[in-house]
């Protein structure tokens, strides 16, 4: 599987910064970022990246908490994970965090 390691910033739905730039990277790396202005392109990019699905995480199905973050599995699928202390670890110290697949369009998860 080929995965692009990109960073995208959309500012006020009018400007897009896209590239490989790590703002805190060491000085010996070569990075690039391109800035484009245009509301149409910015909105299309937000739609393509399915950002609307990630703006409203569900409440935890176990504790009802709201410390939910999106995570990505090695196979590329996204899931919600609870980081509330109640769900974080069990008595044995192992993770027992609640998680739920993120439903995305086009038949993908």
CSV table of N, CA and C in Angstrom, one decimal:
chain,number,residue,atom,x,y,z
A,1,UNK,N,0.8,-1.2,0.0
A,1,UNK,CA,0.0,0.0,0.0
A,1,UNK,C,0.9,1.2,0.0
A,2,UNK,N,0.6,2.2,-0.9
A,2,UNK,CA,1.3,3.4,-0.9
A,2,UNK,C,0.5,4.5,-0.2
A,3,UNK,N,1.2,5.1,0.8
A,3,UNK,CA,0.5,6.1,1.6
A,3,UNK,C,1.3,7.4,1.5
A,4,UNK,N,0.6,8.5,1.1
A,4,UNK,CA,1.3,9.7,1.0
A,4,UNK,C,1.4,10.4,2.4
A,5,UNK,N,2.6,10.8,2.7
A,5,UNK,CA,2.8,11.5,4.0
A,5,UNK,C,2.8,13.0,3.8
A,6,UNK,N,1.6,13.5,3.8
A,6,UNK,CA,1.3,14.9,3.5
A,6,UNK,C,0.8,15.6,4.7
A,7,UNK,N,1.0,16.9,4.7
A,7,UNK,CA,0.3,17.8,5.7
A,7,UNK,C,-0.5,18.7,4.9
A,8,UNK,N,-1.7,19.0,5.4
A,8,UNK,CA,-2.7,19.9,4.8
A,8,UNK,C,-3.2,20.9,5.8
A,9,UNK,N,-3.1,22.1,5.5
A,9,UNK,CA,-3.8,23.2,6.3
A,9,UNK,C,-4.7,24.0,5.4
A,10,UNK,N,-6.0,24.1,5.8
A,10,UNK,CA,-6.9,24.9,5.1
A,10,UNK,C,-7.3,26.0,6.1
A,11,UNK,N,-7.1,27.3,5.6
A,11,UNK,CA,-7.3,28.4,6.4
A,11,UNK,C,-8.5,29.2,5.9
A,12,UNK,N,-9.5,29.3,6.8
A,12,UNK,CA,-10.8,30.0,6.5
A,12,UNK,C,-11.4,29.6,5.2
A,13,UNK,N,-11.3,28.4,4.8
A,13,UNK,CA,-11.9,27.9,3.6
A,13,UNK,C,-11.5,28.7,2.4
A,14,UNK,N,-10.3,29.4,2.4
A,14,UNK,CA,-9.9,30.3,1.3
A,14,UNK,C,-8.4,30.0,0.9
A,15,UNK,N,-7.6,29.5,1.8
A,15,UNK,CA,-6.2,29.2,1.4
A,15,UNK,C,-5.8,27.8,1.9
A,16,UNK,N,-5.0,27.2,1.1
A,16,UNK,CA,-4.5,25.8,1.3
A,16,UNK,C,-3.0,25.8,1.4
A,17,UNK,N,-2.5,25.2,2.4
A,17,UNK,CA,-1.0,24.9,2.4
A,17,UNK,C,-0.9,23.4,2.4
A,18,UNK,N,-0.2,22.8,1.5
A,18,UNK,CA,-0.1,21.4,1.3
A,18,UNK,C,1.4,21.0,1.0
A,19,UNK,N,1.9,20.0,1.6
A,19,UNK,CA,3.2,19.6,1.3
A,19,UNK,C,3.8,18.6,2.4
A,20,UNK,N,5.1,18.5,2.4
A,20,UNK,CA,5.7,17.6,3.4
A,20,UNK,C,6.4,18.3,4.6
A,21,UNK,N,6.2,19.6,4.6
A,21,UNK,CA,6.9,20.4,5.6
A,21,UNK,C,6.5,20.0,7.1
A,22,UNK,N,7.5,19.7,7.8
A,22,UNK,CA,7.4,19.5,9.3
A,22,UNK,C,7.9,20.8,9.9
A,23,UNK,N,7.1,21.6,10.5
A,23,UNK,CA,7.5,22.9,11.0
A,23,UNK,C,8.6,22.8,12.1
A,24,UNK,N,8.7,21.7,12.7
A,24,UNK,CA,9.7,21.5,13.8
A,24,UNK,C,10.8,20.5,13.4
A,25,UNK,N,10.9,20.3,12.1
A,25,UNK,CA,11.9,19.3,11.6
A,25,UNK,C,13.3,19.9,11.8
A,26,UNK,N,14.2,19.0,11.8
A,26,UNK,CA,15.6,19.3,11.9
A,26,UNK,C,16.1,20.1,10.6
A,27,UNK,N,17.1,20.8,10.7
A,27,UNK,CA,17.6,21.7,9.6
A,27,UNK,C,18.2,20.9,8.5
A,28,UNK,N,18.5,19.6,8.6
A,28,UNK,CA,19.1,18.8,7.6
A,28,UNK,C,18.1,18.1,6.7
A,29,UNK,N,16.8,18.3,6.9
A,29,UNK,CA,15.9,17.6,6.0
A,29,UNK,C,15.4,18.6,4.9
A,30,UNK,N,15.0,18.0,3.8
A,30,UNK,CA,14.4,18.8,2.7
A,30,UNK,C,12.9,18.7,2.8
A,31,UNK,N,12.3,19.8,2.9
A,31,UNK,CA,10.8,19.8,3.0
A,31,UNK,C,10.3,20.8,2.0
A,32,UNK,N,9.0,20.6,1.6
A,32,UNK,CA,8.4,21.5,0.7
A,32,UNK,C,6.9,21.8,1.1
A,33,UNK,N,6.5,23.0,0.9
A,33,UNK,CA,5.1,23.3,1.1
A,33,UNK,C,4.6,24.3,0.0
A,34,UNK,N,3.4,24.1,-0.5
A,34,UNK,CA,2.9,25.0,-1.5
A,34,UNK,C,1.6,25.7,-0.9
A,35,UNK,N,1.5,27.0,-1.1
A,35,UNK,CA,0.4,27.7,-0.7
A,35,UNK,C,-0.5,28.1,-1.9
A,36,UNK,N,-1.8,27.8,-1.8
A,36,UNK,CA,-2.7,28.2,-2.9
A,36,UNK,C,-3.9,28.9,-2.3
A,37,UNK,N,-4.3,29.9,-3.0
A,37,UNK,CA,-5.4,30.7,-2.6
A,37,UNK,C,-6.6,30.4,-3.5
A,38,UNK,N,-7.8,30.3,-2.9
A,38,UNK,CA,-9.0,30.0,-3.7
A,38,UNK,C,-10.0,29.2,-2.9
A,39,UNK,N,-11.1,29.8,-2.7
A,39,UNK,CA,-12.2,29.1,-1.9
A,39,UNK,C,-12.7,27.8,-2.5
A,40,UNK,N,-12.8,27.8,-3.8
A,40,UNK,CA,-13.3,26.6,-4.5
A,40,UNK,C,-12.4,25.4,-4.3
A,41,UNK,N,-11.1,25.6,-4.5
A,41,UNK,CA,-10.1,24.6,-4.3
A,41,UNK,C,-10.1,24.1,-2.8
A,42,UNK,N,-10.1,25.1,-1.9
A,42,UNK,CA,-10.1,24.8,-0.5
A,42,UNK,C,-11.3,23.9,-0.1
A,43,UNK,N,-12.5,24.3,-0.5
A,43,UNK,CA,-13.7,23.5,-0.2
A,43,UNK,C,-13.7,22.1,-0.8
A,44,UNK,N,-13.2,22.0,-2.1
A,44,UNK,CA,-13.1,20.7,-2.7
A,44,UNK,C,-12.1,19.8,-2.0
A,45,UNK,N,-11.0,20.4,-1.5
A,45,UNK,CA,-10.0,19.6,-0.8
A,45,UNK,C,-10.6,19.1,0.6
A,46,UNK,N,-11.3,19.9,1.3
A,46,UNK,CA,-12.0,19.5,2.5
A,46,UNK,C,-13.0,18.4,2.3
A,47,UNK,N,-13.7,18.5,1.2
A,47,UNK,CA,-14.7,17.5,0.8
A,47,UNK,C,-13.9,16.2,0.5
A,48,UNK,N,-12.9,16.3,-0.3
A,48,UNK,CA,-12.1,15.1,-0.7
A,48,UNK,C,-11.5,14.4,0.5
A,49,UNK,N,-11.0,15.1,1.5
A,49,UNK,CA,-10.4,14.5,2.7
A,49,UNK,C,-11.5,14.1,3.7
A,50,UNK,N,-12.8,14.3,3.4
A,50,UNK,CA,-13.9,13.9,4.3
A,50,UNK,C,-13.8,14.5,5.7
A,51,UNK,N,-13.4,15.7,5.7
A,51,UNK,CA,-13.1,16.4,7.0
A,51,UNK,C,-14.4,16.5,7.8
A,52,UNK,N,-15.6,16.6,7.2
A,52,UNK,CA,-16.8,16.8,7.9
A,52,UNK,C,-17.1,15.6,8.8
A,53,UNK,N,-16.7,14.4,8.4
A,53,UNK,CA,-16.8,13.2,9.3
A,53,UNK,C,-16.0,13.2,10.5
A,54,UNK,N,-14.9,14.0,10.5
A,54,UNK,CA,-14.0,14.0,11.7
A,54,UNK,C,-14.3,15.2,12.6
A,55,UNK,N,-15.2,16.1,12.3
A,55,UNK,CA,-15.5,17.2,13.1
A,55,UNK,C,-16.4,17.0,14.3
A,56,UNK,N,-17.1,15.8,14.2
A,56,UNK,CA,-18.1,15.5,15.3
A,56,UNK,C,-17.9,14.1,15.8
A,57,UNK,N,-16.9,13.9,16.7
A,57,UNK,CA,-16.6,12.6,17.2
A,57,UNK,C,-17.8,12.1,18.1
A,58,UNK,N,-18.0,10.8,18.1
A,58,UNK,CA,-19.1,10.3,18.9
A,58,UNK,C,-18.7,10.3,20.4
A,59,UNK,N,-19.6,10.2,21.3
A,59,UNK,CA,-19.3,10.0,22.7
A,59,UNK,C,-18.9,8.5,22.9
A,60,UNK,N,-18.0,8.3,23.9
A,60,UNK,CA,-17.6,6.9,24.1
A,60,UNK,C,-18.7,6.0,24.4
A,61,UNK,N,-18.7,4.8,23.7
A,61,UNK,CA,-19.7,3.8,23.9
A,61,UNK,C,-19.6,3.1,25.3
A,62,UNK,N,-18.5,3.3,26.0
A,62,UNK,CA,-18.3,2.6,27.3
A,62,UNK,C,-18.6,3.6,28.4
A,63,UNK,N,-17.8,4.7,28.4
A,63,UNK,CA,-17.9,5.6,29.6
A,63,UNK,C,-18.7,6.9,29.3
A,64,UNK,N,-19.1,7.1,28.1
A,64,UNK,CA,-19.9,8.3,27.7
A,64,UNK,C,-19.0,9.6,27.6
A,65,UNK,N,-17.7,9.4,27.8
A,65,UNK,CA,-16.8,10.5,27.7
A,65,UNK,C,-16.6,11.1,26.3
A,66,UNK,N,-16.0,12.3,26.3
A,66,UNK,CA,-15.8,13.0,25.1
A,66,UNK,C,-14.3,13.2,24.7
A,67,UNK,N,-13.4,12.4,25.4
A,67,UNK,CA,-12.0,12.5,25.0
A,67,UNK,C,-11.7,11.5,23.9
A,68,UNK,N,-12.3,11.8,22.7
A,68,UNK,CA,-12.3,10.9,21.6
A,68,UNK,C,-11.4,11.5,20.5
A,69,UNK,N,-10.5,10.7,19.9
A,69,UNK,CA,-9.7,11.1,18.9
A,69,UNK,C,-9.7,10.1,17.7
A,70,UNK,N,-9.6,10.6,16.5
A,70,UNK,CA,-9.5,9.7,15.4
A,70,UNK,C,-8.1,9.1,15.3
A,71,UNK,N,-8.0,7.8,15.0
A,71,UNK,CA,-6.7,7.1,14.8
A,71,UNK,C,-6.7,6.3,13.5
A,72,UNK,N,-5.6,6.0,13.0
A,72,UNK,CA,-5.6,5.2,11.7
A,72,UNK,C,-4.8,3.9,11.9
A,73,UNK,N,-5.4,2.8,11.5
A,73,UNK,CA,-4.8,1.5,11.6
A,73,UNK,C,-3.7,1.4,10.5
A,74,UNK,N,-2.9,0.4,10.6
A,74,UNK,CA,-1.9,0.1,9.6
A,74,UNK,C,-2.5,-0.2,8.2
A,75,UNK,N,-3.7,-0.7,8.2
A,75,UNK,CA,-4.3,-1.0,6.9
A,75,UNK,C,-5.0,0.2,6.3
A,76,UNK,N,-4.9,1.3,7.0
A,76,UNK,CA,-5.4,2.6,6.4
A,76,UNK,C,-6.8,3.0,6.9
A,77,UNK,N,-7.5,2.1,7.6
A,77,UNK,CA,-8.9,2.4,8.0
A,77,UNK,C,-8.8,3.3,9.3
A,78,UNK,N,-9.8,4.2,9.4
A,78,UNK,CA,-9.9,5.1,10.5
A,78,UNK,C,-10.8,4.6,11.6
A,79,UNK,N,-10.5,4.9,12.9
A,79,UNK,CA,-11.4,4.5,14.0
A,79,UNK,C,-11.3,5.6,15.1
A,80,UNK,N,-12.4,5.7,15.8
A,80,UNK,CA,-12.4,6.6,17.0
A,80,UNK,C,-11.9,5.9,18.2
A,81,UNK,N,-11.1,6.5,19.1
A,81,UNK,CA,-10.6,5.9,20.3
A,81,UNK,C,-10.8,6.8,21.4
A,82,UNK,N,-11.2,6.2,22.6
A,82,UNK,CA,-11.5,7.0,23.8
A,82,UNK,C,-10.2,7.1,24.6
A,83,UNK,N,-9.8,8.3,25.0
A,83,UNK,CA,-8.6,8.5,25.8
A,83,UNK,C,-9.0,8.9,27.3
A,84,UNK,N,-10.3,8.8,27.6
A,84,UNK,CA,-10.7,9.1,29.0
A,84,UNK,C,-10.0,8.1,30.0
A,85,UNK,N,-9.7,8.5,31.1
A,85,UNK,CA,-9.0,7.7,32.1
A,85,UNK,C,-9.7,6.4,32.4
A,86,UNK,N,-11.0,6.5,32.4
A,86,UNK,CA,-11.9,5.4,32.8
A,86,UNK,C,-11.7,4.2,31.7
A,87,UNK,N,-11.5,4.6,30.5
A,87,UNK,CA,-11.4,3.6,29.4
A,87,UNK,C,-9.9,3.3,29.1
A,88,UNK,N,-9.0,4.1,29.5
A,88,UNK,CA,-7.6,3.9,29.1
A,88,UNK,C,-7.0,2.6,29.4
A,89,UNK,N,-7.0,2.2,30.7
A,89,UNK,CA,-6.3,0.9,31.0
A,89,UNK,C,-7.2,0.2,32.0
A,90,UNK,N,-7.0,-1.1,32.0
A,90,UNK,CA,-7.6,-2.0,32.9
A,90,UNK,C,-6.8,-2.2,34.1
A,91,UNK,N,-7.3,-3.1,35.1
A,91,UNK,CA,-6.5,-3.3,36.3
A,91,UNK,C,-5.1,-3.9,36.1
A,92,UNK,N,-5.0,-4.6,35.0
A,92,UNK,CA,-3.7,-5.3,34.7
A,92,UNK,C,-2.7,-4.3,34.0
A,93,UNK,N,-3.2,-3.1,33.7
A,93,UNK,CA,-2.3,-2.1,33.0
A,93,UNK,C,-2.4,-2.1,31.5
A,94,UNK,N,-3.1,-3.1,31.0
A,94,UNK,CA,-3.3,-3.2,29.5
A,94,UNK,C,-4.4,-2.3,29.0
A,95,UNK,N,-4.2,-1.8,27.8
A,95,UNK,CA,-5.2,-0.9,27.2
A,95,UNK,C,-6.5,-1.6,27.0
A,96,UNK,N,-7.6,-1.0,27.4
A,96,UNK,CA,-8.9,-1.5,27.1
A,96,UNK,C,-9.8,-0.4,26.6
A,97,UNK,N,-9.1,0.5,25.8
A,97,UNK,CA,-9.8,1.6,25.3
A,97,UNK,C,-10.9,1.3,24.3
A,98,UNK,N,-12.0,2.0,24.5
A,98,UNK,CA,-13.2,1.8,23.6
A,98,UNK,C,-12.8,2.4,22.2
A,99,UNK,N,-13.2,1.7,21.1
A,99,UNK,CA,-13.0,2.2,19.8
A,99,UNK,C,-14.1,1.8,18.9
A,100,UNK,N,-14.3,2.6,17.8
A,100,UNK,CA,-15.4,2.4,16.9
A,100,UNK,C,-14.9,2.9,15.5
A,101,UNK,N,-15.2,2.1,14.5
A,101,UNK,CA,-14.8,2.5,13.1
A,101,UNK,C,-15.4,3.8,12.7
A,102,UNK,N,-14.7,4.6,12.0
A,102,UNK,CA,-15.2,5.8,11.4
A,102,UNK,C,-15.8,5.4,10.1
A,103,UNK,N,-17.1,5.7,9.9
A,103,UNK,CA,-17.8,5.4,8.6
A,103,UNK,C,-17.5,6.5,7.6
A,104,UNK,N,-16.9,6.1,6.5
A,104,UNK,CA,-16.6,7.1,5.5
A,104,UNK,C,-17.3,6.7,4.2
A,105,UNK,N,-17.4,7.6,3.3
A,105,UNK,CA,-18.2,7.4,2.0
A,105,UNK,C,-17.5,6.5,1.1
A,106,UNK,N,-18.2,6.1,0.0
A,106,UNK,CA,-17.6,5.3,-1.0
A,106,UNK,C,-17.3,3.9,-0.7
A,107,UNK,N,-18.0,3.4,0.4
A,107,UNK,CA,-17.8,2.0,0.8
A,107,UNK,C,-16.5,1.8,1.6
A,108,UNK,N,-15.7,2.8,1.8
A,108,UNK,CA,-14.5,2.6,2.5
A,108,UNK,C,-14.8,2.9,4.0
A,109,UNK,N,-13.9,2.5,4.9
A,109,UNK,CA,-14.0,2.8,6.3
A,109,UNK,C,-12.9,3.7,6.7
